[in-house]
Amino acid sequence: MKVKQISIFLENKPGSLEKVTGVLSAAAINIRALALADTSDFGILRLIVNDVPTARKVLQENGFTLKCTDVVAVEVPDRPGGLHGILSVLSREGINVEYMYAFIERSGENAIIIFRFNPTDTAIDVLLKHGFTVLPGEQVYSL
Amino acid sequence: MIYNEEAETLPREALKALQLKRLQQVVHRVYHTVGFYRRAFDQAGVDPDDIKSLDDLRKLPFTTREDLRNNYPFGLFAVPMSNVVRLHASSGTTGKATVVGYTRRDIENWSELVARCFTAAGITKNDIIHNAYGYGLFTGGLGAHYGAEKLGASVIPMSGGSTKRQITILQDFGPTAICCTPSYALTIAEAGTDLGVDMKSLKLRVGVFGAEPWSEKMRLQIEDSLNIIALNIYGLSEVMGPGVAMECIEGRSGMHIFEDHFIVETIDPDTGEVLPPGEPGELVFTTITKEAFPLVRYRSRDISRISTDFCRCGRTFVKMDRVSGRSDDMLIIRGVNVFPSQIESILMGIEGVEPHYQLVVDRVDTLDTLEIQVEVSETLFSDEVKELQNLEKRIKKDIKDYLGITAQVKLVEPKTIQRSEGKATRVLDKRNI
């Protein structure tokens, strides 16, 4: 039920992002979702791609520091209060969201939100228990 | 003005005779009391009795900072600890610091030498001295303090930092002389001006500045911004502390080395060959009066030049130029001696830190800044910002705890720090002093 996310360390300077997209583009990797966390001197680029092993390989070959992390893709009803419903459940159950970002594509009538939880497995159990749809990796990569 | 007329104007011949007598004593003493010197002299095949003239000094082996480190902390002391009344140390608690000890007589001699320095700057017992050298293990604060008291001046023991408070005291107590690092003098001047204080109309008349490299340009800046005369003092903790040499207000060209207490040589840092006066090279000091921590032919790593020109102040001592550089990789950051190797050992103590780092030293406004760039390896990397920020904080804290200096830590992408062939270029010193 988990999705593999690739995080890349980037310095906060012109051209950093462009180097990443260049490498991925040359390897014909499609970016499915992304989020950039930034501080004054560095950033962390988080990516969901269609082909994780290849993306990982080409990025490493090009000298990037990266990490593969398990994140969770959850379907969120695309209407006011949709996200709030999920967060209320998580909050009640004492699950901490490290970070989250929205997926570009939709799954039918629903939006998709990527969550990074700690611990991940407990969070998935809680979500399933409350009837939310957690999307498996394969489905997310090919959306 | 001269504090000790007899000693400081001794005719050269008499001075040389005094130096030889004291050198012979110290060589005998260290040979019999310090295992390190006995082994070193034996290895070099020199007997203390072989020192029959000052030229024989060059038969003796050099002592290096490495030797001090290997004998950390008290291995080179020549007296029992019961005779030591004071300890000082250079920066660092990683075991690489150099520790120096003083007997009561050492403190008296040191105080006199600093009193000589103040007198050479035209300071008398009627002056109030604002001492903004750091008090503590660093020799600057207490060294200047004791010298000021010996002279009979009124000393304000400010220590470094709390710049606003320094400015208040400068206004309210009306000190007529100041001593601190030259960069801190500029900081005080600028901070005061920013607060709306007319820093040129304080009662300050003269400043005694040292403990870090500075230039004629900085001298003019300080003199202009504080409306004082700025003079250069030289010293290093291993040899004694501040007061090894001092510029006189009459000559203002080079610092007189107090040769009745120290013998100075200039050497080629690569070959160790002794150079004639006037040639630039590394200064080597032999202490000839120190009891607790005598040093024989200590390689200071400071590059300078010795001048034997006549000085109109009347002192017969040789003069050294302001230090123009180092023959090793030591950095002086805000008056604190820092070796890249110290920073390296701190970084290596943090799990996952790669041996790829670079130190960028710069001077922003008047203060030295140190940035440590560390490449982020996969072990260090986390997808969470807070983890990486914790890492930065951890490095910063360790540097502060061990070295006492504040550094900025910057995480950089792998392979972005230039790899050099052979000797790594760890330091980028952008200071244009």
XYZ file of N, CA and C in Angstrom, chain B residues 13 45 48 66 121 186 297 365:
24
model
N 76.426 44.470 22.345
C 77.418 43.504 22.820
C 77.033 42.949 24.183
N 72.790 14.826 18.714
C 74.202 14.734 19.078
C 74.760 16.025 19.677
N 74.589 20.016 26.105
C 74.385 21.409 26.540
C 75.695 22.203 26.596
N 53.705 20.352 16.756
C 53.473 18.912 16.828
C 54.083 18.344 18.129
N 53.873 52.508 23.958
C 52.745 53.163 23.285
C 52.442 54.515 23.921
N 37.426 47.931 15.266
C 36.578 48.464 14.197
C 35.104 48.177 14.470
N 64.088 26.973 20.305
C 63.932 27.037 18.845
C 62.517 26.641 18.412
N 31.788 43.179 7.003
C 31.987 44.421 7.743
C 33.350 44.328 8.412
